Coordinates of C-alpha atoms and ligand atoms in Angstrom, one line a residue:
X455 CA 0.0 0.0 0.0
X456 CA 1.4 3.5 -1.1
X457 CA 2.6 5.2 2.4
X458 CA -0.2 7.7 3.0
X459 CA 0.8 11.5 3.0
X460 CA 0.3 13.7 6.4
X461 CA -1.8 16.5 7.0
X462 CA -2.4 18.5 10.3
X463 CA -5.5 20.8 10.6
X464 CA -5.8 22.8 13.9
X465 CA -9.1 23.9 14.3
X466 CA -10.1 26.6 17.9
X467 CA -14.2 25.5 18.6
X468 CA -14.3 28.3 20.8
X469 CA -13.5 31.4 18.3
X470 CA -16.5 31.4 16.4
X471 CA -17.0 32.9 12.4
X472 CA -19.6 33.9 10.8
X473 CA -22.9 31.9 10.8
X474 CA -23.2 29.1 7.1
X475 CA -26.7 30.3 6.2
X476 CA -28.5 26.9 5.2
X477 CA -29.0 29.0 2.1
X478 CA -25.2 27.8 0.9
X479 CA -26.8 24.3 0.4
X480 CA -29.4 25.8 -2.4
X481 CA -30.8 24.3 -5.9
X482 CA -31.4 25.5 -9.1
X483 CA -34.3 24.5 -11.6
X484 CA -34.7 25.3 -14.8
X485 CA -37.2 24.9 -17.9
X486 CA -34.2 23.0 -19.8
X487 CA -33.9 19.1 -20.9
X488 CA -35.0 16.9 -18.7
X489 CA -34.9 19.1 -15.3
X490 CA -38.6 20.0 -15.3
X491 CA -40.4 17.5 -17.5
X492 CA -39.3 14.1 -16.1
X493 CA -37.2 15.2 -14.0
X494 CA -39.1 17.5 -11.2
X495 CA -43.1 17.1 -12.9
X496 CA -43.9 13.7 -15.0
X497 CA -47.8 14.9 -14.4
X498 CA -50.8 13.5 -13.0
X499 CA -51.4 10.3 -14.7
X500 CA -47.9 8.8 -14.3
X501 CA -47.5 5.8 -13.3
X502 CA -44.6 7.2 -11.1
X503 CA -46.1 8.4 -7.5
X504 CA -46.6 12.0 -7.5
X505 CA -48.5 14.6 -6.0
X506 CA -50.3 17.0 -8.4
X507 CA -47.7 15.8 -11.1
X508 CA -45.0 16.3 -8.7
X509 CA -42.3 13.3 -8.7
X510 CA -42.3 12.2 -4.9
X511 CA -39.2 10.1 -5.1
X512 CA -37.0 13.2 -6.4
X513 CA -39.2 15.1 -3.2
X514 CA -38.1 12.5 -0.6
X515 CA -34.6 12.6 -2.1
X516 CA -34.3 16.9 -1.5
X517 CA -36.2 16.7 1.7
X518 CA -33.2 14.2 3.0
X519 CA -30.5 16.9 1.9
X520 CA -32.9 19.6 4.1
X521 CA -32.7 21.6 0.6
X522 CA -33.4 25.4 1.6
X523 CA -34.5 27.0 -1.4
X524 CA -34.9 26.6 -5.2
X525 CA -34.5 29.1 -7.7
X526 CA -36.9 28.5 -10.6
X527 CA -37.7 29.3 -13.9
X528 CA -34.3 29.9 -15.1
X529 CA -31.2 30.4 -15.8
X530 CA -31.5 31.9 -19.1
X531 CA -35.2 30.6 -19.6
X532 CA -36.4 33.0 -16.9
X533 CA -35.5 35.9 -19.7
X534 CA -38.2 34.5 -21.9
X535 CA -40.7 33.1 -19.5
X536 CA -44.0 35.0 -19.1
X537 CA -45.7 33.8 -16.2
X538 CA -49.3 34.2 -17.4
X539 CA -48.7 31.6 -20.0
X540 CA -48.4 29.5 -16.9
X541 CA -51.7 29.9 -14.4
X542 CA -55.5 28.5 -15.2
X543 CA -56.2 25.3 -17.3
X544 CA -53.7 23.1 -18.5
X545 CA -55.0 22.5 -21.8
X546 CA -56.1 26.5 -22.3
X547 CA -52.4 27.5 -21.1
X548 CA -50.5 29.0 -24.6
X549 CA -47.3 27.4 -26.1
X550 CA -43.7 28.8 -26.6
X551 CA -40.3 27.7 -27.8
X552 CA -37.7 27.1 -25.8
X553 CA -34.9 29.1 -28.0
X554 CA -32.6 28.8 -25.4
X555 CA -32.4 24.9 -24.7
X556 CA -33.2 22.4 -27.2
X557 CA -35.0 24.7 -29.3
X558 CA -38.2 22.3 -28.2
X559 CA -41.9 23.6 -27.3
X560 CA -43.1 24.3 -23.6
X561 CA -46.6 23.8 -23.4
X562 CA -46.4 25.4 -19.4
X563 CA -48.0 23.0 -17.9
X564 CA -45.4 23.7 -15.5
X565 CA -46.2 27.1 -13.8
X566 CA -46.3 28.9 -10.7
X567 CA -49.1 27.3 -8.8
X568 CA -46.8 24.1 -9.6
X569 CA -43.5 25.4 -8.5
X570 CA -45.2 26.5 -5.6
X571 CA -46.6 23.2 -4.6
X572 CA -43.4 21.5 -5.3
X573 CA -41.7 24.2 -2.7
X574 CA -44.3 23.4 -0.2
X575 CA -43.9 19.9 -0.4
X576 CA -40.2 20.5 -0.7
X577 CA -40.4 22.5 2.7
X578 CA -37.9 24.8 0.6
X579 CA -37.9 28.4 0.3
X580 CA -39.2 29.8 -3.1
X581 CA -36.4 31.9 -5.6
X582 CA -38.5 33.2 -8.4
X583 CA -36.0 34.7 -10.6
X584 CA -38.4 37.6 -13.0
X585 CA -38.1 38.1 -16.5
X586 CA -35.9 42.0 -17.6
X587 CA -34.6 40.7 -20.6
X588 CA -38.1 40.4 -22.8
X589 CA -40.7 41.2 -20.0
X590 CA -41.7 44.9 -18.5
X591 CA -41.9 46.0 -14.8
X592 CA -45.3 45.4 -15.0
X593 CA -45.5 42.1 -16.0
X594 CA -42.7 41.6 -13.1
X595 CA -44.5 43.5 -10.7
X596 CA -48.2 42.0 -10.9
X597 CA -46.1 38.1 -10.5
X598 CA -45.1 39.4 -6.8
X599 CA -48.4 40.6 -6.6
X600 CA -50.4 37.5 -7.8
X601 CA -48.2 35.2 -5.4
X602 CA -47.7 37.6 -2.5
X603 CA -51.0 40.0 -2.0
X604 CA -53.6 39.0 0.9
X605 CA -57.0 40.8 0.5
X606 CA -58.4 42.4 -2.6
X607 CA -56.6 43.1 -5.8
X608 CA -56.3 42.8 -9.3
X609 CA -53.7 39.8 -9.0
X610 CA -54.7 38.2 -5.4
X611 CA -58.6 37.9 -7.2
X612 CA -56.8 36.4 -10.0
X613 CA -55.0 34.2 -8.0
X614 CA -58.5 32.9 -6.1
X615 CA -59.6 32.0 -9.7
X616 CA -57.0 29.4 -10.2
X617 CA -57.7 28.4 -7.0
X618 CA -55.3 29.6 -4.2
X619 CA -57.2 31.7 -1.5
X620 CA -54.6 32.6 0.5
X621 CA -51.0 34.5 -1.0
X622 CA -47.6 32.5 -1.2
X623 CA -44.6 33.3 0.8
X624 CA -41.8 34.3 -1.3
X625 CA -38.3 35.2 0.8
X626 CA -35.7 35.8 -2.6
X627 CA -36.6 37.1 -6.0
X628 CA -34.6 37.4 -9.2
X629 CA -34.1 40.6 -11.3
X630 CA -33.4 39.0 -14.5
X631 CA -30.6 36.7 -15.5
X632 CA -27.6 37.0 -16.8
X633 CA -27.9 40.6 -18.1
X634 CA -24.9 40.4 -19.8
X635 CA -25.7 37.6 -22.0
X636 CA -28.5 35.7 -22.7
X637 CA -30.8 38.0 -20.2
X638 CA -30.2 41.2 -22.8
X639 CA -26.6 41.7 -23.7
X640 CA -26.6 44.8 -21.5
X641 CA -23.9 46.5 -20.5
X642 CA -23.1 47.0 -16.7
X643 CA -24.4 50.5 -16.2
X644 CA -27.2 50.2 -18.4
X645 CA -28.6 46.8 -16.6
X646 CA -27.9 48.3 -12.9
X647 CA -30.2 51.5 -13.9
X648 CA -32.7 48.4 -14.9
X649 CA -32.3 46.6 -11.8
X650 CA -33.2 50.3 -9.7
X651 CA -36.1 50.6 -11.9
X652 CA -37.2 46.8 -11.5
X653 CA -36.3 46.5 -8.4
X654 CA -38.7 49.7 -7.3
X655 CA -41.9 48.2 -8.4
X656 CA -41.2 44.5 -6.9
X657 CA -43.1 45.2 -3.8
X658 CA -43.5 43.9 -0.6
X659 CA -46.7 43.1 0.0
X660 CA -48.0 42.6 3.6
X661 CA -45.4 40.9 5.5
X662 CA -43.9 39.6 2.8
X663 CA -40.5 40.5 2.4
X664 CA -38.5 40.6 -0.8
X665 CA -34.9 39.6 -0.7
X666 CA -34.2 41.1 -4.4
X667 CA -31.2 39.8 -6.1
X668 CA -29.3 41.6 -8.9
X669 CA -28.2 39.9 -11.8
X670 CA -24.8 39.5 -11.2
X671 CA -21.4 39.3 -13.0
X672 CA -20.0 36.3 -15.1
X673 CA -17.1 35.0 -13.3
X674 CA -14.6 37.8 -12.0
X675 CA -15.5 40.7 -13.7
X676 CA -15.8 42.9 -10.5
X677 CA -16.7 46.0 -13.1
X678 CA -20.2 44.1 -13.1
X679 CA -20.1 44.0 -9.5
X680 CA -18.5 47.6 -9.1
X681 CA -21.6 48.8 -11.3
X682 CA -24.3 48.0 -9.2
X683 CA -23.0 48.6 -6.2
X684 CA -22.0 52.1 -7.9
X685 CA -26.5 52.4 -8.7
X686 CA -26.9 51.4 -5.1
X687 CA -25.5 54.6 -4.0
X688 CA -24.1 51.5 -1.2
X689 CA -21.4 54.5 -0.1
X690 CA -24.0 55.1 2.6
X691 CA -25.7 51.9 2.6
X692 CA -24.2 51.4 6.3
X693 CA -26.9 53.7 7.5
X694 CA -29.6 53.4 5.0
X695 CA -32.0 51.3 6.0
X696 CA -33.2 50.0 3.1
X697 CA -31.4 49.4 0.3
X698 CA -33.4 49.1 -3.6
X699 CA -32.0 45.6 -3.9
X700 CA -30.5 43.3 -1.3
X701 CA -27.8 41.4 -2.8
X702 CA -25.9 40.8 -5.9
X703 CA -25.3 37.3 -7.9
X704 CA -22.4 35.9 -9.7
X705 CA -22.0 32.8 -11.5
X706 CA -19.2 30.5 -12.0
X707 CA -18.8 27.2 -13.3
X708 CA -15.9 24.8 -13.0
X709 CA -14.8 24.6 -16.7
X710 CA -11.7 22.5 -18.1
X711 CA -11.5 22.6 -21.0
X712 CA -12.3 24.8 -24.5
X713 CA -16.1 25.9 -24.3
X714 CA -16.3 23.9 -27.7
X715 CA -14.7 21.0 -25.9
X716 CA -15.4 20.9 -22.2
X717 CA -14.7 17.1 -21.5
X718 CA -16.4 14.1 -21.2
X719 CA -18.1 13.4 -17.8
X720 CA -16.3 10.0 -17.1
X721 CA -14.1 9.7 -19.4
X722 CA -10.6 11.8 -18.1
X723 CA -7.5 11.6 -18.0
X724 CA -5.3 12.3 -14.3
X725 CA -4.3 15.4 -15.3
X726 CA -8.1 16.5 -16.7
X727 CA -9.0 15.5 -13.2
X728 CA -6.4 18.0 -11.2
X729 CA -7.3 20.8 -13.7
X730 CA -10.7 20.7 -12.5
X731 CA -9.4 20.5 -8.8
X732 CA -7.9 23.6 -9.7
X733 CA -10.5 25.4 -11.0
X734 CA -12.7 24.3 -8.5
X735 CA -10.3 26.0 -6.0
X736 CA -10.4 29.3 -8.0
X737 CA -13.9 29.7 -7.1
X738 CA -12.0 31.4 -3.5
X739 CA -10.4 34.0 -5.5
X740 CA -13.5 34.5 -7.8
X741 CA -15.2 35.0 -4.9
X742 CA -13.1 37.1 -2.6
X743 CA -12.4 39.7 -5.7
X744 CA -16.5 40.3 -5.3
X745 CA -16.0 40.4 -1.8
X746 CA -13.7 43.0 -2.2
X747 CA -15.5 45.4 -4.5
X748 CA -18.4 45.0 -1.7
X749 CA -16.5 45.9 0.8
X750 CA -15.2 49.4 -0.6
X751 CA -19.2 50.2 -0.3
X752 CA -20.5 48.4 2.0
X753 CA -18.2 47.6 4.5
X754 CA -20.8 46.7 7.0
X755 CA -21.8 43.5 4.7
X756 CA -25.3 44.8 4.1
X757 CA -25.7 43.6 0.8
X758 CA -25.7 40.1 0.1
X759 CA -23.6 37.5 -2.4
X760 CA -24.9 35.2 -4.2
X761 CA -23.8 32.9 -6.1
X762 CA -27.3 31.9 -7.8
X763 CA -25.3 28.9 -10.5
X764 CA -22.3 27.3 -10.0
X765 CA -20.9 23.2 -10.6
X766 CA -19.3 21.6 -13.4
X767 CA -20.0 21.9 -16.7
X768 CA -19.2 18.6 -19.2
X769 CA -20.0 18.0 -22.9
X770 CA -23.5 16.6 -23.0
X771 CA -23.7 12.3 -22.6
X772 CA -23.3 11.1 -26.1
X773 CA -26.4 10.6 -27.5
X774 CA -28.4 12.9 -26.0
X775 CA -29.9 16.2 -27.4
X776 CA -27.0 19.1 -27.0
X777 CA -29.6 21.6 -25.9
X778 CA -30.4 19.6 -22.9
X779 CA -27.4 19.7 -20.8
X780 CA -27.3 16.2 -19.8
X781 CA -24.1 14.9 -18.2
X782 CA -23.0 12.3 -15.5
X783 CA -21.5 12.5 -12.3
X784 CA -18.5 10.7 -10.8
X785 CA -16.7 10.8 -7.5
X786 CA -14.5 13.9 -9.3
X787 CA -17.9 16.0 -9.0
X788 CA -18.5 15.0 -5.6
X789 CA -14.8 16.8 -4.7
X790 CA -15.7 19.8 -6.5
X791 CA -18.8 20.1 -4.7
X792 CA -17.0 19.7 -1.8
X793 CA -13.8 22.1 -2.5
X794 CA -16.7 24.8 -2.9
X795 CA -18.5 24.4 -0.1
X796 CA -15.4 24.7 2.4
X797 CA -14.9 28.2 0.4
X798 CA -18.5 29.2 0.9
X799 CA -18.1 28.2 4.6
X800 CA -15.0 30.3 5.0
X801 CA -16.4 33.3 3.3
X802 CA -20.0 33.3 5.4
X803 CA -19.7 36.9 6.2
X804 CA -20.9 37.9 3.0
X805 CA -21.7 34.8 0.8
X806 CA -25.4 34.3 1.8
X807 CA -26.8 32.2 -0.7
X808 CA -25.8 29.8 -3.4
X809 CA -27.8 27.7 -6.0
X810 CA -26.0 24.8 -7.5
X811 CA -26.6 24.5 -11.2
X812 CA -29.0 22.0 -11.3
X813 CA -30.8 19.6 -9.2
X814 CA -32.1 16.8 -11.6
X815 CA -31.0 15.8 -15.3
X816 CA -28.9 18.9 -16.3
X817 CA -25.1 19.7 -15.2
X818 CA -24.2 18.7 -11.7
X819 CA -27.9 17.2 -10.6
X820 CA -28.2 15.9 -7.4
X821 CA -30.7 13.4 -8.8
X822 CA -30.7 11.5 -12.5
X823 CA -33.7 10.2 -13.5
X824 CA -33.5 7.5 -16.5
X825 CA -35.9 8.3 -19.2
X826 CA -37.1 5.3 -19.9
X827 CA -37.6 3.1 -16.9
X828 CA -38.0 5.9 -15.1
X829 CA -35.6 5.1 -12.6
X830 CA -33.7 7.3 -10.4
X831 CA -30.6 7.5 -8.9
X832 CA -28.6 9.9 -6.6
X833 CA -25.0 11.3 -7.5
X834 CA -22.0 11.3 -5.7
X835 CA -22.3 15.2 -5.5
X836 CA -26.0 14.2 -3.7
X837 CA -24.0 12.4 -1.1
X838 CA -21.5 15.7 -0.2
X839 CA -24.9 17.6 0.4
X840 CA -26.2 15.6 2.5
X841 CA -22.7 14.6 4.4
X842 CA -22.6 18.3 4.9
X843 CA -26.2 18.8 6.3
X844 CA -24.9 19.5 9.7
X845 CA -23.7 22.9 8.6
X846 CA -26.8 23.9 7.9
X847 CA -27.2 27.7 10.2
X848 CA -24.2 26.3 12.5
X849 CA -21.4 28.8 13.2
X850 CA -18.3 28.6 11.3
X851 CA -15.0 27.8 13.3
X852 CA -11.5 27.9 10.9
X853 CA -10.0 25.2 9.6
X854 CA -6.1 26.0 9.9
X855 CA -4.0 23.5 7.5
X856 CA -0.9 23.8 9.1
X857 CA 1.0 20.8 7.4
X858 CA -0.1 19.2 3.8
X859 CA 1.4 17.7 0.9
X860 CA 3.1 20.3 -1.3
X861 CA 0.9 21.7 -4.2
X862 CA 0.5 20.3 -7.3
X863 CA 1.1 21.5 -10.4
X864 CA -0.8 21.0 -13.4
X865 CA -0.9 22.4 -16.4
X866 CA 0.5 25.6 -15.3
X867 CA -2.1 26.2 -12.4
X868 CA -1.1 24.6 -9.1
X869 CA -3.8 22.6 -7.0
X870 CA -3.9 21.9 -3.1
X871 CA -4.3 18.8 -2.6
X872 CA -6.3 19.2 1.4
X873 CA -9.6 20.9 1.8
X874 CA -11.0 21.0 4.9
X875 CA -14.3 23.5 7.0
X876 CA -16.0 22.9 10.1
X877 CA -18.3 24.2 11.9
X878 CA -20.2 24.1 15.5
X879 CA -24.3 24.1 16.3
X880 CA -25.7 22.8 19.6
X881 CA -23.2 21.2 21.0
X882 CA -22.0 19.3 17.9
X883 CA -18.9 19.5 15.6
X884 CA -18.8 18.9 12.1
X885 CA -15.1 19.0 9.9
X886 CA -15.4 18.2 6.2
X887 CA -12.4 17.1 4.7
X888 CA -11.2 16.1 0.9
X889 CA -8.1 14.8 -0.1
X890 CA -7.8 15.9 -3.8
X891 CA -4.9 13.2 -4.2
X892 CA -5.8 10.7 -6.8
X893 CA -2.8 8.2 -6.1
X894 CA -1.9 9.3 -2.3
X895 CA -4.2 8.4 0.8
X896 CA -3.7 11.2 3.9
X897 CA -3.3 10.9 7.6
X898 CA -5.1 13.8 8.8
X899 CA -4.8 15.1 12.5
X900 CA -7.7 17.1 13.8
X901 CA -5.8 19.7 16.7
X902 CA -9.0 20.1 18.2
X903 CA -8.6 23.4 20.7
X904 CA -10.8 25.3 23.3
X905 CA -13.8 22.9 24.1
X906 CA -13.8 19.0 24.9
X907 CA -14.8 16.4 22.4
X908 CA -16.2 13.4 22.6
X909 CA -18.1 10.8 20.7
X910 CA -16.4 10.8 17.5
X911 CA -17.6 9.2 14.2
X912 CA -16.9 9.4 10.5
X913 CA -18.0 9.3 6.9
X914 CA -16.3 8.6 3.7
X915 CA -17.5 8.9 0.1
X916 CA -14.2 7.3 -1.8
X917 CA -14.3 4.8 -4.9
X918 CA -11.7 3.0 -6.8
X919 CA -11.7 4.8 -9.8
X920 CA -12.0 8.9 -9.7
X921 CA -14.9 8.2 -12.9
X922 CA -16.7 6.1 -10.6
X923 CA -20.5 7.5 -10.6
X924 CA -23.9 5.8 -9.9
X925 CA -26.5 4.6 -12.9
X926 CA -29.6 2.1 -12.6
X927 CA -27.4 -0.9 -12.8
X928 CA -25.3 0.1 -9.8
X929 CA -26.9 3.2 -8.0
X930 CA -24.2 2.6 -4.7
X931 CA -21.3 2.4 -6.6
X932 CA -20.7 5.5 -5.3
X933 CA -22.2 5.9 -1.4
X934 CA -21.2 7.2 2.1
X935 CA -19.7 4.3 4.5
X936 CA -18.3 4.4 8.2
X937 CA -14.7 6.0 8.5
X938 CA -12.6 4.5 11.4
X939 CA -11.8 8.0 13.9
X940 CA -9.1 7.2 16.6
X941 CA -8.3 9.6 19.7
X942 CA -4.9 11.1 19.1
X943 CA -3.7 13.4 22.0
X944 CA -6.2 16.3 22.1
X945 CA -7.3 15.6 18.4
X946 CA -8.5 12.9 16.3
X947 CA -7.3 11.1 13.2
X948 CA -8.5 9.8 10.3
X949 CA -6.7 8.7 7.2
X950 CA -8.6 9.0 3.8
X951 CA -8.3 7.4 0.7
X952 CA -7.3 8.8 -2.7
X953 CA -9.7 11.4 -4.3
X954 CA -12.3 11.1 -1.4
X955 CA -14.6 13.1 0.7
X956 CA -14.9 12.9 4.6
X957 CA -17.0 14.4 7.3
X958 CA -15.9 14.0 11.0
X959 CA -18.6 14.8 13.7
X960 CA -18.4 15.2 17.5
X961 CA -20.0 16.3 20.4
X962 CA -18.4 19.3 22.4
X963 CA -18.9 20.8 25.3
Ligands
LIG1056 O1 -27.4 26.6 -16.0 C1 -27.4 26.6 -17.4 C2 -27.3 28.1 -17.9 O2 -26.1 28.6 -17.6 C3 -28.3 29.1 -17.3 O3 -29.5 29.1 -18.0 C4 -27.6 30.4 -17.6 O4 -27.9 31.3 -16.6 C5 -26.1 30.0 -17.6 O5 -25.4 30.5 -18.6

């Protein structure tokens, strides 16, 4: 057996961070391949169980991973989406292409008063991202109205027709998508004047309160970010109140190769596999350049970052339509899932939400669903959500790596080969752990400092092969199982095997 490297992580439970809004842990559903129709909605007269239409296998599955909230109807879709094709009849509800994905029709039988059940059933918190790119403020306007208004008005009588009496809560709302691009091919100071202007007429209605999201920036480019914090007039936003919007998105997606070529899901080679370790890890200085800009206007963290799409992004499965987005998931997503969440945990203060890109059938899904049995079958990046569940709202504590392997380089970006977080919530621990080595196991030491520990236990998520990933024919290949924790001093140790994910849990006191 190859002699394991060493790694020594020193970790103070009594200096607490910021808190790891459950919001971090997030989902993303769009109107694109299979994500909607057979993935989230296969209708009423399925033979599959479901609730209104509503898949209950896929709602069992999220409910397990506590998901928090899902944004819905796009993406890019949500810049072409007119919600009043999608209330009242089925059959009367009117028809549309779906330019962006697929080029195939929607007949909308997929709407609000859907989305909303599925939240409901989900016990997740609704993310209705609104239409700037081809809709108007009114349009955007009278949605928050028809899901949010108690009493009498236009929208809330409208609402009673289709047969909801009483108004929806919706916490976070969209301002278009992806200005940039597909949402309008704005510039930045053009789409932050349309974000005010939107942003205005999206109401809060009774007690419902908006958490209105800006459109954000594609990758790093901070101008984006500088723009709208620029139309917040944010200089003062330490003592105003209220701001017009609440937080700002960004996306970014772990990308290896060309955007012609981005790579086959399963099929990479070693040094495919560190690149994407690498970019995985960049998401940190993505992130923090954000950060930064926020900072210089609203040092008192008052505005919100989100980062509404994120995950890995493969060529399409071969044979399957290129519009769809369909891709499978091996133990080298699982690690990417899990290099980002140990960044969002370390960068709480001002990361308040993220949304991976997607939950079923498209990009890095929690959940596959086979089209024709109908089967379905959780990924290896399903298993580092749920692992992680327990820092869900807990308080952050700092995961110092004090000794590691050396870096790695590859392909003239350099990779760290530990990742590690934790956290502490009523009286328990939680330290997540990857070791991004695909030859090398690791001896890890936990320097546990400042309260007493006790009842250790661990989880691994490790396989063979780095492609390993779950289908119908073997939906465990890839799965959690025990991890031997032994006492060592005032710490704890662990060793983990190559490529593999870990979560170490305690009590303290
Ligand atoms: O998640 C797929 C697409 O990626 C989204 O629709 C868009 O916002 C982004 O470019």
């Amino acid at each position: 057996m190859t002699t394991p490297a060493e790694a020594r992580i020193v970790i103070n439970l009594d200096v607490p961070g910021a808190v790891i809004s459950r919001h971090l842990y997030g989902h993303f559903a769009e109107h694109l391949g299979r994500c909607i129709y057979g993935g989230f909605w296969v209708g009423e007269d399925s033979d599959i169980p479901n609730e209104g239409g509503i898949r209950l296998d896929v709602v069992d599955a999220l409910k397990r991973l506590g998901i928090p909230n899902l944004r819905w109807p796009g993406g890019c879709f949500a810049d072409e989406y007119h919600w009043r094709d999608g209330i009242g009849p089925k059959e009367e509800r009117p028809r549309m292409v779906n330019t962006h994905w697929g080029d195939v029709e929607e007949n909308n039988h997929f709407g609000t008063h859907e989305f909303m059940q599925l939240c409901e059933l989900l016990g997740a918190d609704p993310y209705v991202n609104g239409n700037v790119g081809s809709g108007t403020v009114q349009e955007m306007s009278e949605w928050v109205e028809y899901l949010t208004r108690a009493g009498d008005s236009p929208m809330a009588r409208l609402r009673r027709e289709n047969g909801r009496e009483e108004p929806w809560r919706v916490p976070f709302w969209g301002i278009g998508n992806e200005a940039w691009g597909c949402g309008g091919n704005m510039s930045a100071d053009h789409y932050a004047n349309e974000a005010r202007r939107y942003a205005t007429f999206c109401r809060d209605h009774g007690d419902n309160r908006l958490y209105r999201i800006a459109a954000g920036a594609a990758d790093d480019d901070v101008r984006w970010t500088r723009s709208l914090m620029e139309a917040l007039n944010c200089l003062g936003c330490q003592r105003e109140p209220k701001s017009i919007f609440q937080a700002v998105s960004f996306h970014y997606y772990t990308i290896t190769g060309p955007w012609e070529h981005k790579g086959s899901a399963t099929e990479f080679s070693i040094d495919e596999y560190y690149t994407t370790m690498s970019k995985a890890q960049e998401v940190e200085r993505v992130l923090q350049a954000h950060a930064t800009i926020m900072d210089a206007y609203d040092p008192g963290k008052r505005i919100g970052l989100v980062l509404d799409e994120w995950g890995t992004w493969w060529d399409v499965e071969p044979g399957t339509n290129p519009g769809f987005l369909y891709q499978q998931n091996t133990m080298r997503d699982a690690l990417v899932a899990g290099v980002h969440f140990d960044v969002f945990h370390r960068h709480a203060d001002r990361l308040t939400m993220a949304t991976i890109a997607q939950t079923v059938n498209v990009l890095q899904a929690m959940i596959l669903t086979d089209e024709e049995s109908g089967a379905l079958v959780l990924t290896p990046t399903y298993h580092v959500f749920e692992m992680n569940r327990g820092h869900h709202d807990a308080t952050s504590v700092a995961a110092h790596i004090v000794a590691k392997p050396d870096a790695r380089a590859t392909d003239g970006r350099t990779v760290e080969l530990v990742s590690a977080s934790a956290s502490v919530k009523d009286g328990a621990g939680l330290v997540s752990l990857s070791n991004l080595d695909a030859e090398v196991p690791l001896d890890v030491v936990l320097d546990l400092r400042g309260l007493t520990v006790s009842g250790a236990s661990g989880r691994v998520l490790a396989a063979a092969d780095v492609a390993a990933h779950n289908d119908p024919s073997a939906p465990d290949a890839v799965a959690p199982a025990a991890l031997q924790v032994t006492v060592d001093g005032q710490g704890l140790r662990v060793t983990l095997p190559p490529s593999s994910f870990a979560t170490v849990s305690f009590e303290v006191a």
